[in-house]
mmCIF file of C-alpha atoms and ligand atoms in Angstrom:
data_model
loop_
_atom_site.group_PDB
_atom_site.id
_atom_site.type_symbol
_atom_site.label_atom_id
_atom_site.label_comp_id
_atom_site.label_asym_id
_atom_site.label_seq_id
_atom_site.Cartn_x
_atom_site.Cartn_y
_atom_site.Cartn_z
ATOM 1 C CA UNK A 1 208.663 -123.695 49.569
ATOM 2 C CA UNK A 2 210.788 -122.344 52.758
ATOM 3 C CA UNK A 3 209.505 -125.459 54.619
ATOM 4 C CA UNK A 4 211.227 -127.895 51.468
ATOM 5 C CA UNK A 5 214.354 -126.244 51.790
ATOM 6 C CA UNK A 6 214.405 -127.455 55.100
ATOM 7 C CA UNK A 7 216.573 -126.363 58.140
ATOM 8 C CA UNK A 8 215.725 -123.142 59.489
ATOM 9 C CA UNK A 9 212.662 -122.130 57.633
ATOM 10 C CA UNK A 10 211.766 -119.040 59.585
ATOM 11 C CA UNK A 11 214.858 -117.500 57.773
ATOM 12 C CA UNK A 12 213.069 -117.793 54.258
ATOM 13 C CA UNK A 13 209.574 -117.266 55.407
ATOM 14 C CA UNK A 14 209.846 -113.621 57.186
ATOM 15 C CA UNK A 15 210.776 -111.247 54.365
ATOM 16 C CA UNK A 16 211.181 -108.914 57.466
ATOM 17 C CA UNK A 17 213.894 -110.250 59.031
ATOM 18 C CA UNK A 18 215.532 -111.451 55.928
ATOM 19 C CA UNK A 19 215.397 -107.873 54.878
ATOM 20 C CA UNK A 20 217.373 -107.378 58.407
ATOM 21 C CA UNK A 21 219.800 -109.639 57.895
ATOM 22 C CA UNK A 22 220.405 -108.401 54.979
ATOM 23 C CA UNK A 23 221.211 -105.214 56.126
ATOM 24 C CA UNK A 24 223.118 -106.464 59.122
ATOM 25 C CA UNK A 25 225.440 -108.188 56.809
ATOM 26 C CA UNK A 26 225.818 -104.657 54.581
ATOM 27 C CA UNK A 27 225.874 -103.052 57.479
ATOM 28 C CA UNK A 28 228.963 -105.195 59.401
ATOM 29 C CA UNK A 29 231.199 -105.147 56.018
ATOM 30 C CA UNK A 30 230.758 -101.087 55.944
ATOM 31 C CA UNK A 31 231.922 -100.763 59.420
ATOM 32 C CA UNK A 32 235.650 -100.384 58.632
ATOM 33 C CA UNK A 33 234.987 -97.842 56.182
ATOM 34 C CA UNK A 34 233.052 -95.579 57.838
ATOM 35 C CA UNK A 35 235.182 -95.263 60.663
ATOM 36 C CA UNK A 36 238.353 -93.930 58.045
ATOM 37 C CA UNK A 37 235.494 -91.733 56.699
ATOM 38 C CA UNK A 38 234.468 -90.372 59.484
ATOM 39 C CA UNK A 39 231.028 -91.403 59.858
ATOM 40 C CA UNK A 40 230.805 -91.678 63.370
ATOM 41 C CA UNK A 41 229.916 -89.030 66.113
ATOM 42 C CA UNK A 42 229.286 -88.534 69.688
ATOM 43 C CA UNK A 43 225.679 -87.157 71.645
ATOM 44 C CA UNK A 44 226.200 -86.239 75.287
ATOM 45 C CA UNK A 45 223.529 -87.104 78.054
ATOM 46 C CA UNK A 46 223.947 -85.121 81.239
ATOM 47 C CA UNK A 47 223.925 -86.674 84.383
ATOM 48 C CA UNK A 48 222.697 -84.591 86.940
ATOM 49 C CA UNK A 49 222.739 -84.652 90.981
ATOM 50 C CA UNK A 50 219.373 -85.447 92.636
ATOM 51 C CA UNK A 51 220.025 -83.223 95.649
ATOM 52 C CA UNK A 52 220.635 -79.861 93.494
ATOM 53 C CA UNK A 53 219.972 -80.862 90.073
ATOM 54 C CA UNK A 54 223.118 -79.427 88.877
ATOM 55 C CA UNK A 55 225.334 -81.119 86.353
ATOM 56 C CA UNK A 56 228.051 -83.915 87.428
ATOM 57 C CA UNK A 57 229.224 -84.828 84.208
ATOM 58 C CA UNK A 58 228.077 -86.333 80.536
ATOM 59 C CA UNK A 59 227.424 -89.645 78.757
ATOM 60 C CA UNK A 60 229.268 -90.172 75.123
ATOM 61 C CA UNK A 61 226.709 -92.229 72.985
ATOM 62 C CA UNK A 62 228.095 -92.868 69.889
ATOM 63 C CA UNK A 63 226.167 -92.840 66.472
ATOM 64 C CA UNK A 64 226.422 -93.547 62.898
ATOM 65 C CA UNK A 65 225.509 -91.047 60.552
ATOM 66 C CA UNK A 66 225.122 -93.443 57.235
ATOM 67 C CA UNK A 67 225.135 -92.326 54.241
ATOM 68 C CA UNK A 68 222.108 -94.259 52.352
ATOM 69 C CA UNK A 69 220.332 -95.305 55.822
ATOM 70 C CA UNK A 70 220.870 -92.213 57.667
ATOM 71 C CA UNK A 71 221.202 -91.594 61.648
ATOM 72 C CA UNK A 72 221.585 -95.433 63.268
ATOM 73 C CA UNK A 73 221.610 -95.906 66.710
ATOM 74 C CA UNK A 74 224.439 -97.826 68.861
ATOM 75 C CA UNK A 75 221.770 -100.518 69.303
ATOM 76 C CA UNK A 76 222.356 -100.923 65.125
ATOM 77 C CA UNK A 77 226.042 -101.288 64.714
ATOM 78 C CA UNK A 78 227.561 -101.622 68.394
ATOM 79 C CA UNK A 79 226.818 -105.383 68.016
ATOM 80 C CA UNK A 80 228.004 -105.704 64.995
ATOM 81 C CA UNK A 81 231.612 -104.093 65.726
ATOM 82 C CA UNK A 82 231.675 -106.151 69.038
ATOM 83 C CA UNK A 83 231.098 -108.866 66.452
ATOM 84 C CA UNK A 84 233.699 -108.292 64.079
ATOM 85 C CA UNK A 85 236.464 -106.474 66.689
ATOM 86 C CA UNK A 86 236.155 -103.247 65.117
ATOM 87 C CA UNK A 87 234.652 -101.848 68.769
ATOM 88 C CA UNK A 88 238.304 -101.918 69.270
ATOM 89 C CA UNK A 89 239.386 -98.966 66.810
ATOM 90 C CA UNK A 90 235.756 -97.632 67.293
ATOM 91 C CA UNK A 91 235.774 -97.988 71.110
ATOM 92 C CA UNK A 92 239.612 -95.869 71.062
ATOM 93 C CA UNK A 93 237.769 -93.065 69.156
ATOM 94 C CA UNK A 94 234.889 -92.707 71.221
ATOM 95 C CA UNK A 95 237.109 -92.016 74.349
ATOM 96 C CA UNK A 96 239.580 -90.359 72.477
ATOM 97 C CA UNK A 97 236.451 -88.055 71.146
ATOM 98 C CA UNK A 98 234.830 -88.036 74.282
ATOM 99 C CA UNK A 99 237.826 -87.032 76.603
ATOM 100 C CA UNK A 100 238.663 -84.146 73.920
ATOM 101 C CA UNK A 101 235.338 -82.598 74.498
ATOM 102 C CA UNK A 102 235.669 -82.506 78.172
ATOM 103 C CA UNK A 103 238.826 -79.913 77.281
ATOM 104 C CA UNK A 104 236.727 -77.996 75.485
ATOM 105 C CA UNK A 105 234.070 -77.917 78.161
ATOM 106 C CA UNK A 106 236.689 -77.030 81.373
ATOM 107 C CA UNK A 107 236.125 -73.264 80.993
ATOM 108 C CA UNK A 108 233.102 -73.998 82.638
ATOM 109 C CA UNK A 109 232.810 -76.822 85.226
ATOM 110 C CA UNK A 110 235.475 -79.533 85.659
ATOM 111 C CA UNK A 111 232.503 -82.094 83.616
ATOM 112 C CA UNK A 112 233.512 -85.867 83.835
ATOM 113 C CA UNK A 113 232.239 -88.010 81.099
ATOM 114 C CA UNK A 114 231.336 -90.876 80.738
ATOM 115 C CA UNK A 115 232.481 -93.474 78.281
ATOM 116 C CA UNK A 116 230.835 -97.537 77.456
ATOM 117 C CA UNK A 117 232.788 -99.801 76.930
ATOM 118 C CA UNK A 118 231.980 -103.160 75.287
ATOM 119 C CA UNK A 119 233.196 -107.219 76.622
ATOM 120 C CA UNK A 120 235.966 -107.184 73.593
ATOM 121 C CA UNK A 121 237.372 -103.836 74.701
ATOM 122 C CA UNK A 122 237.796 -105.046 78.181
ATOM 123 C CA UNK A 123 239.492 -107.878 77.064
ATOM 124 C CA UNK A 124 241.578 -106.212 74.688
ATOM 125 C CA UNK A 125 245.451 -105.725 76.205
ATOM 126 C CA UNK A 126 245.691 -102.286 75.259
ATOM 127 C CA UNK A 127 242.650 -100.933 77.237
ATOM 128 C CA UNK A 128 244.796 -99.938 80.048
ATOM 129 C CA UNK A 129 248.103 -98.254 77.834
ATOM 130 C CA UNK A 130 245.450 -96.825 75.441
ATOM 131 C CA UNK A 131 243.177 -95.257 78.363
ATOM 132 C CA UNK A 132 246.175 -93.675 79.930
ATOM 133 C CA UNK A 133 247.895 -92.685 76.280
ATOM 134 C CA UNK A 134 244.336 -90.770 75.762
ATOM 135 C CA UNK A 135 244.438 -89.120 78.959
ATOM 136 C CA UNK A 136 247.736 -88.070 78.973
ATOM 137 C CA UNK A 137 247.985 -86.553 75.109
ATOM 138 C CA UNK A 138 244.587 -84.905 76.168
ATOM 139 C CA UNK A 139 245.996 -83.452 79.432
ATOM 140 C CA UNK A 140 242.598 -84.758 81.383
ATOM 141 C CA UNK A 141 242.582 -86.103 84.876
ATOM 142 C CA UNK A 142 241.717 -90.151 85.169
ATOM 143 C CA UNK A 143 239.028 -88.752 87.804
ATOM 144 C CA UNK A 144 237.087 -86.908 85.000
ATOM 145 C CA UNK A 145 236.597 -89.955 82.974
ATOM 146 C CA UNK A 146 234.118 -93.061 83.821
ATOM 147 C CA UNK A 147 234.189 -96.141 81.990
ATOM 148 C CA UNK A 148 230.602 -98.126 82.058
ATOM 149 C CA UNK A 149 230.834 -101.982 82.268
ATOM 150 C CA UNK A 150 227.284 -103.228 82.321
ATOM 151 C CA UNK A 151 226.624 -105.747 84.959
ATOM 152 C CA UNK A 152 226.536 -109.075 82.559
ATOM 153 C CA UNK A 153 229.775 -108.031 81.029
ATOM 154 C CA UNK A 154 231.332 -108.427 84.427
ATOM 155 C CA UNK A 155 229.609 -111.534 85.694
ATOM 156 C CA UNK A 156 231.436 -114.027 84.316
ATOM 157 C CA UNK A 157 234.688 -112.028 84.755
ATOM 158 C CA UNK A 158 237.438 -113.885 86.583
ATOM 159 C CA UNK A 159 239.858 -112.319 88.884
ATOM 160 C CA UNK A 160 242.512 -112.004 85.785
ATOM 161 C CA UNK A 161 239.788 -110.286 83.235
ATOM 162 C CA UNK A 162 239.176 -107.697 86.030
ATOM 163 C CA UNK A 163 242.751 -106.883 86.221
ATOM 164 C CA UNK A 164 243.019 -103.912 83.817
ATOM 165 C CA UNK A 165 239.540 -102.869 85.830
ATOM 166 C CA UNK A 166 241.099 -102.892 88.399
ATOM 167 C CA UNK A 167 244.208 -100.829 87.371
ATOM 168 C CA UNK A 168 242.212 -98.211 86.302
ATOM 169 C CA UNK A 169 240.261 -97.717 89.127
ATOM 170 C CA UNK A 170 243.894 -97.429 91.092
ATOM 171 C CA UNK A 171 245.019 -94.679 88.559
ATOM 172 C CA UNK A 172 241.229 -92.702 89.664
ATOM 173 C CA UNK A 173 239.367 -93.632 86.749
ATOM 174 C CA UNK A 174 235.857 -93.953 87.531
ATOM 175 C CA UNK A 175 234.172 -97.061 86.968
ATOM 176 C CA UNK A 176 230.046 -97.335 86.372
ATOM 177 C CA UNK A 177 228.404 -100.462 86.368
ATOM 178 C CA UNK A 178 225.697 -100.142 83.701
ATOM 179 C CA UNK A 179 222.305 -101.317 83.453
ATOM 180 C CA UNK A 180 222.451 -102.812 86.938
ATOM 181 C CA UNK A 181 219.587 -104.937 87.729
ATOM 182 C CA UNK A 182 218.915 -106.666 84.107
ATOM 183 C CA UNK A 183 221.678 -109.039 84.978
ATOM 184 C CA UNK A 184 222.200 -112.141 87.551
ATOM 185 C CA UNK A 185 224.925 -111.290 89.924
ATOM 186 C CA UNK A 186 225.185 -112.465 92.728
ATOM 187 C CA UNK A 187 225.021 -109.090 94.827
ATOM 188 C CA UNK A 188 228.045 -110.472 96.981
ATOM 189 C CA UNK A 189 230.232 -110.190 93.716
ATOM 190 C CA UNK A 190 230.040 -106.658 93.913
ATOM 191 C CA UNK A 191 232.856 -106.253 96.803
ATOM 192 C CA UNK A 192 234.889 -107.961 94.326
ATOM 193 C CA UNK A 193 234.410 -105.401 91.582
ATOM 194 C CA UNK A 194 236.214 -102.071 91.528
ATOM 195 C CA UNK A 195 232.931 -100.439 90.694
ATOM 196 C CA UNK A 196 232.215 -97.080 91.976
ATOM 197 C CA UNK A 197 229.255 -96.234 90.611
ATOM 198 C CA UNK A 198 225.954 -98.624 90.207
ATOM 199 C CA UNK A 199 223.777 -97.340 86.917
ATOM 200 C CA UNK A 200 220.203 -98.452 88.318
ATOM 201 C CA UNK A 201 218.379 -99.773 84.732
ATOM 202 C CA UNK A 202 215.990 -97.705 83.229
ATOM 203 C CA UNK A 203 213.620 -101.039 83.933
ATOM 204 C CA UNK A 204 213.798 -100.097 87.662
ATOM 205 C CA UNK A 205 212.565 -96.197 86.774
ATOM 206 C CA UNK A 206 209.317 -97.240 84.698
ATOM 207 C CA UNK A 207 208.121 -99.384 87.248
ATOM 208 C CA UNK A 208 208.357 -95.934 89.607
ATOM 209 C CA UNK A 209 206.030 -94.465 86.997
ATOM 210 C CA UNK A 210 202.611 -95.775 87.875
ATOM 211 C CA UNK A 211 200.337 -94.158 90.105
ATOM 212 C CA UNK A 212 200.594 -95.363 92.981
ATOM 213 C CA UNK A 213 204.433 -96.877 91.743
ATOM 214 C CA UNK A 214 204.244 -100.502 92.523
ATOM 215 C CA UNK A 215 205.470 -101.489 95.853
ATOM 216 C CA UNK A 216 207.887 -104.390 94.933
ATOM 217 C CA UNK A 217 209.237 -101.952 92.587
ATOM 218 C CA UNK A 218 209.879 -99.615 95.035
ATOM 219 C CA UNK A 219 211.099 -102.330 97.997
ATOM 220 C CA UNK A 220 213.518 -103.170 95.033
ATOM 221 C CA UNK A 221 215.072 -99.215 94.200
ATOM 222 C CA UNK A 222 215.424 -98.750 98.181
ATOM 223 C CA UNK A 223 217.386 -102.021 98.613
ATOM 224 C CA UNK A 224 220.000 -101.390 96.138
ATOM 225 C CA UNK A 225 220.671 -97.953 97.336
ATOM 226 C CA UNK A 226 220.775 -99.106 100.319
ATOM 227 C CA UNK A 227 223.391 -102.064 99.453
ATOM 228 C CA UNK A 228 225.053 -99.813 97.106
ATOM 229 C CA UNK A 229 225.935 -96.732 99.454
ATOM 230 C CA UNK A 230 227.034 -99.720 102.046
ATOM 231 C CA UNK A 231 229.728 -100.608 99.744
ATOM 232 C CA UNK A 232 230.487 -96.764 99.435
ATOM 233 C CA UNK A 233 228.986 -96.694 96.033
ATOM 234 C CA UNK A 234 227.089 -94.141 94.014
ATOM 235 C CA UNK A 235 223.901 -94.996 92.261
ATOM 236 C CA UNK A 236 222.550 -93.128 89.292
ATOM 237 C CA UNK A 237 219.515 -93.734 87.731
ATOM 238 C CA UNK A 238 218.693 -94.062 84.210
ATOM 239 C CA UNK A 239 215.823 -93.281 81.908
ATOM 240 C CA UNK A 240 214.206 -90.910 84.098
ATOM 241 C CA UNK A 241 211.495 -89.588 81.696
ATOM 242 C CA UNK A 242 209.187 -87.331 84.067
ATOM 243 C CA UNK A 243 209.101 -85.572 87.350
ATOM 244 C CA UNK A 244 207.201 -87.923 89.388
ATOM 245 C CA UNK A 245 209.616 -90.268 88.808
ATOM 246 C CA UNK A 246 212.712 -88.374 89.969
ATOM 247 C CA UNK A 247 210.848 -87.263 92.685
ATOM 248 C CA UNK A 248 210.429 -90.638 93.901
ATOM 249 C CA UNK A 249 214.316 -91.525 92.847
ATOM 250 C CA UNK A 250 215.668 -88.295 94.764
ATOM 251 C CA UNK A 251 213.265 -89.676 98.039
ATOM 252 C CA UNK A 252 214.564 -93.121 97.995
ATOM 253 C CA UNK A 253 218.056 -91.761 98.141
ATOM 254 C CA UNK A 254 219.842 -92.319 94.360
ATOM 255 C CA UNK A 255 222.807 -89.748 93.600
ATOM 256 C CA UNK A 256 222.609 -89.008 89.711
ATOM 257 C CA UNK A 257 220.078 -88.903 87.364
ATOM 258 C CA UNK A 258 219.554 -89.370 83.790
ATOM 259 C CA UNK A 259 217.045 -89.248 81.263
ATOM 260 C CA UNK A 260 214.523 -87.413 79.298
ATOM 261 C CA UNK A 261 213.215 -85.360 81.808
ATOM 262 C CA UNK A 262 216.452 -83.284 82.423
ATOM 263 C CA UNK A 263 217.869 -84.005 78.804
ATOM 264 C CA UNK A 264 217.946 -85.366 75.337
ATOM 265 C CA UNK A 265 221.726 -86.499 74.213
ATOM 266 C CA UNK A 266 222.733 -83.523 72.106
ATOM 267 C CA UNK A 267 225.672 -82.344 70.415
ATOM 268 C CA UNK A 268 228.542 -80.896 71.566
ATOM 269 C CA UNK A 269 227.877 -78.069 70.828
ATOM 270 C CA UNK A 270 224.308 -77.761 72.056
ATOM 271 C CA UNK A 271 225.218 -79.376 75.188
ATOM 272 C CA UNK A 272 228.122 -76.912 76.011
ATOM 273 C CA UNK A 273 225.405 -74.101 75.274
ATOM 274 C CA UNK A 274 223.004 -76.334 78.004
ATOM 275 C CA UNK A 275 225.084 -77.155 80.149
ATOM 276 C CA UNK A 276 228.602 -75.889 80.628
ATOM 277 C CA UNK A 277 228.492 -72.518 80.532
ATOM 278 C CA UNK A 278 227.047 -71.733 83.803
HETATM 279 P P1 C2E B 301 223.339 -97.194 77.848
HETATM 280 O O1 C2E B 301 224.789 -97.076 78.093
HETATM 281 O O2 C2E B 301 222.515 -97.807 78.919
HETATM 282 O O3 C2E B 301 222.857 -95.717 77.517
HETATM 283 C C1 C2E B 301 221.613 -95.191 77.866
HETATM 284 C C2 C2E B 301 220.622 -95.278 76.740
HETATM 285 O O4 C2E B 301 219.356 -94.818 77.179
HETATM 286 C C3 C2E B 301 220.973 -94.388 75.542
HETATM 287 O O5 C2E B 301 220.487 -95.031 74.357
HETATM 288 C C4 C2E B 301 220.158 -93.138 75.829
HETATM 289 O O6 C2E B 301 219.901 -92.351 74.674
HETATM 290 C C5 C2E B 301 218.892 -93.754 76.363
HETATM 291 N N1 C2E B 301 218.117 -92.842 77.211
HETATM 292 C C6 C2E B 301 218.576 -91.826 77.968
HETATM 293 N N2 C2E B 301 217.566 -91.255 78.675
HETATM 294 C C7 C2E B 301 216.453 -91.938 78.339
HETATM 295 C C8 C2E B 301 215.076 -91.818 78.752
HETATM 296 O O7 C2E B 301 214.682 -90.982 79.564
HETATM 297 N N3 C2E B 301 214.201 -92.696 78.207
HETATM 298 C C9 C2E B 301 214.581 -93.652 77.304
HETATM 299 N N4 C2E B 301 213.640 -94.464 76.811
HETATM 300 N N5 C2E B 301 215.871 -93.792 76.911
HETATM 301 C C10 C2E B 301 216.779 -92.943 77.429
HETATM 302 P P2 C2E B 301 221.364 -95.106 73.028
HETATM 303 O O8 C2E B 301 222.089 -93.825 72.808
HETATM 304 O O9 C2E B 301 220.483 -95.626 71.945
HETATM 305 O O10 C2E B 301 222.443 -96.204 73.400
HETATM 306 C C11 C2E B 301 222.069 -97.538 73.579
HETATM 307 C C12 C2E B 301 223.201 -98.360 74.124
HETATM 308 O O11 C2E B 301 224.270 -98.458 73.170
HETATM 309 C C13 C2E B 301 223.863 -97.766 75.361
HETATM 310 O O12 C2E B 301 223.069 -98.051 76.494
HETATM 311 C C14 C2E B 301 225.183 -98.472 75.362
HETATM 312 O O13 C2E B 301 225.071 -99.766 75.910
HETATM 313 C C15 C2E B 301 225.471 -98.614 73.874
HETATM 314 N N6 C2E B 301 226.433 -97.578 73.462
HETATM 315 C C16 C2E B 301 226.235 -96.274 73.156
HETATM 316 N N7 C2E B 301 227.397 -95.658 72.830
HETATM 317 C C17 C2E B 301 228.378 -96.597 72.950
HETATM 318 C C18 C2E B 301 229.797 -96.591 72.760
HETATM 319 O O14 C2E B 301 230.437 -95.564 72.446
HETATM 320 N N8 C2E B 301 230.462 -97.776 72.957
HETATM 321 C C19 C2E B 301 229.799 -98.929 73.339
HETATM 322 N N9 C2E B 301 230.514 -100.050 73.509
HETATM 323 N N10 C2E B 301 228.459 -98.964 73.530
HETATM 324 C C20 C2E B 301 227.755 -97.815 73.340
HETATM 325 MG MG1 MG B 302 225.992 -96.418 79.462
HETATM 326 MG MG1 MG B 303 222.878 -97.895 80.802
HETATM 327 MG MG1 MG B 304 220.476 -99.110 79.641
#
C-alpha cells in the first residue's frame, strides 16, 4: 500500500519513524509555549584542569522538562528551535540563566561557564547587544563567560558572519570551539577564528579507551594539542568517562576535562554543593 502511494514510501512503511515525526511536529508547535511556561532548565557539567583536577568553570546544558513526555534532551528540541528561530528567545534565556548562576556561585570560586550557542544565534544581530545587556544587568565579567561554536558552525563562516565573534572575543568573552575534530576545517582556518579554546570531541576520547589505545588515535590527540597550544589555544577534552582515559589526556598535554568520570551535569543546586563551595 505505502509503495502505491508512491513518492517517499519509507515515510508510510516505518510506523517508527512516523511515530517520530509525529512527535517532532507536536513537539516544534509546543516550543513557544513552553518557554512562557517555564519548561525549560539548565544542568551544569564541570570542567576541570588536568594538571590539579580542580574546577575551571561549568557547562549550561539546557533541558526540557515536558509535561506528557517528560525530561527531553537538547538533542530532542535544540533542532527543532534552530528550525523554527525560537533558539533565539531560548538561546537569550539559557545565557541569561546561565550567567545568573555564576552570581550565585562567586562566594566560592570566580566559576566561568560555559554557554552553546547554535548557527541562527550567531547570525542573529542582537547576539552581541544581548550578550553584553546580560552581562552587564548581571554584573558578571565577559571573562567568566564562554560561548561554544562547534567547528561546522564556523566553517563556512565568512569574514562578515565572524564579526560579532570577533567582537566578543575583544570585549574578553571566551570563545570554545566545540566538538572539534567531527568537522572538515581546514586546520589553517583556525588563525582566522577568534577561538580560544579547542573542545577535542568526545570521538577522539573513546578511541583513548582501548587497551592498548589505538595508535592513530593517539598520533591524532597529540597533534592537535600540539597545533592548538601553537596558536596559544586551550584544549579541553570531552566525554572523558574513566580514569585511564584522562590519564592518557593529562599525558598528551590537554588543559580541561570533561565527562563522566569527574561529573554528571547536575543542578544548580547540587553542583554548587559539588563544586563551589570549596
Ligand atoms: P555538547 O555541547 O558537545 O555537550 C556535551 C554533551 O556531552 C552533553 O550532552 C553532555 O551531557 C554529554 N556528556 C558529558 N560528559 C559525557 C561523558 O562522559 N560521556 C558521554 N557519553 N556524554 C557526556 P547533552 O546535554 O545531551 O547535550 C547535547 C548537545 O546539545 C550539546 O553537545 C550541545 O550541542 C547541545 N546543547 C545543549 N544545551 C544547549 C543550549 O543551551 N543551546 C544550544 N544551542 N545547544 C545546546
Ligand atoms: Mg558544548
Ligand atoms: Mg561538545
Ligand atoms: Mg559533543
Amino acid at each position: 500500500r505505502a509503495k502505491d502511494a508512491g513518492g517517499n514510501r519509507y515515510e508510510v512503511a516505518d510506523p517508527d519513524s512516523d511515530a517520530r515525526a509525529i512527535d517532532r511536529h507536536s513537539l516544534t508547535t509546543h516550543l513557544p509555549a513552553a518557554l512562557e511556561r517555564d519548561e525549560f532548565f539548565l544542568e551544569f557539567q564541570p570542567l576541570i584542569r588536568m594538571s590539579d583536577g580542580t574546577v575551571d568553570g561549568a557547562e549550561a546544558l539546557v533541558r526540557w522538562a515536558h509535561p506528557v513526555h517528560g525530561r527531553l534532551g537538547p538533542d530532542r528540541f535544540i533542532p527543532l528551535a534552530e528550525h523554527t528561530g525560537l533558539i533565539v528567545p531560548l538561546g537569550r534565556w539559557v545565557l541569561e540563566q546561565a550567567v545568573a548562576q555564576t552570581c550565585t556561585w562567586a562566594s566560592g570560586l570566580p566559576l566561568r561557564v560555559n554557554v552553546n550557542l547554535s548557527p541562527r544565534q550567531l547570525h542573529h544581530p542582537d547576539l552581541v547587544p544581548d550578550t553584553i545587556a546580560v552581562l552587564e544587568a548581571a554584573g558578571v565579567e565577559p571573562s567568566a563567560l564562554c560561548l561554544e561554536v562547534t567547528e561546522s558552525a564556523l566553517i563556512s563562516a565568512d569574514e562578515a558572519e565572524l564579526k560579532p565573534l570577533w567582537q566578543l572575543a575583544e570585549l574578553g568573552v571566551d570563545i570554545a570551539l566545540d566538538d572539534f575534530g567531527t568537522g572538515y576545517s581546514n586546520l589553517a582556518n583556525l588563525r582566522k577564528l577568534p577561538a580560544t579554546t579547542l573542545k577535542l570531541d568526545r570521538s577522539f576520547t573513546q578511541g583513548l579507551q582501548r587497551h592498548p589505545a589505538d595508535p592513530v588515535d593517539v598520533t591524532f590527540v597529540e597533534g592537535i594539542v600540539s597545533l592548538a597550544h601553537a596558536l596559544g589555544l586551550a584544549v579541553t577534552v570531552e566525554g572523558v568517562e574513566t580514569e585511564h582515559q584522562a590519564g592518557q589526556l593529562r599525558e598528551l598535554g590537554c588543559d580541561t576535562a570533561q565527562g563522566w568520570y569527574y561529573a554528571r551535569p547536575s543542578s544548580a543546586t547540587e553542583f554548587a554543593r559539588e563544586w563551589a563551595t570549596s
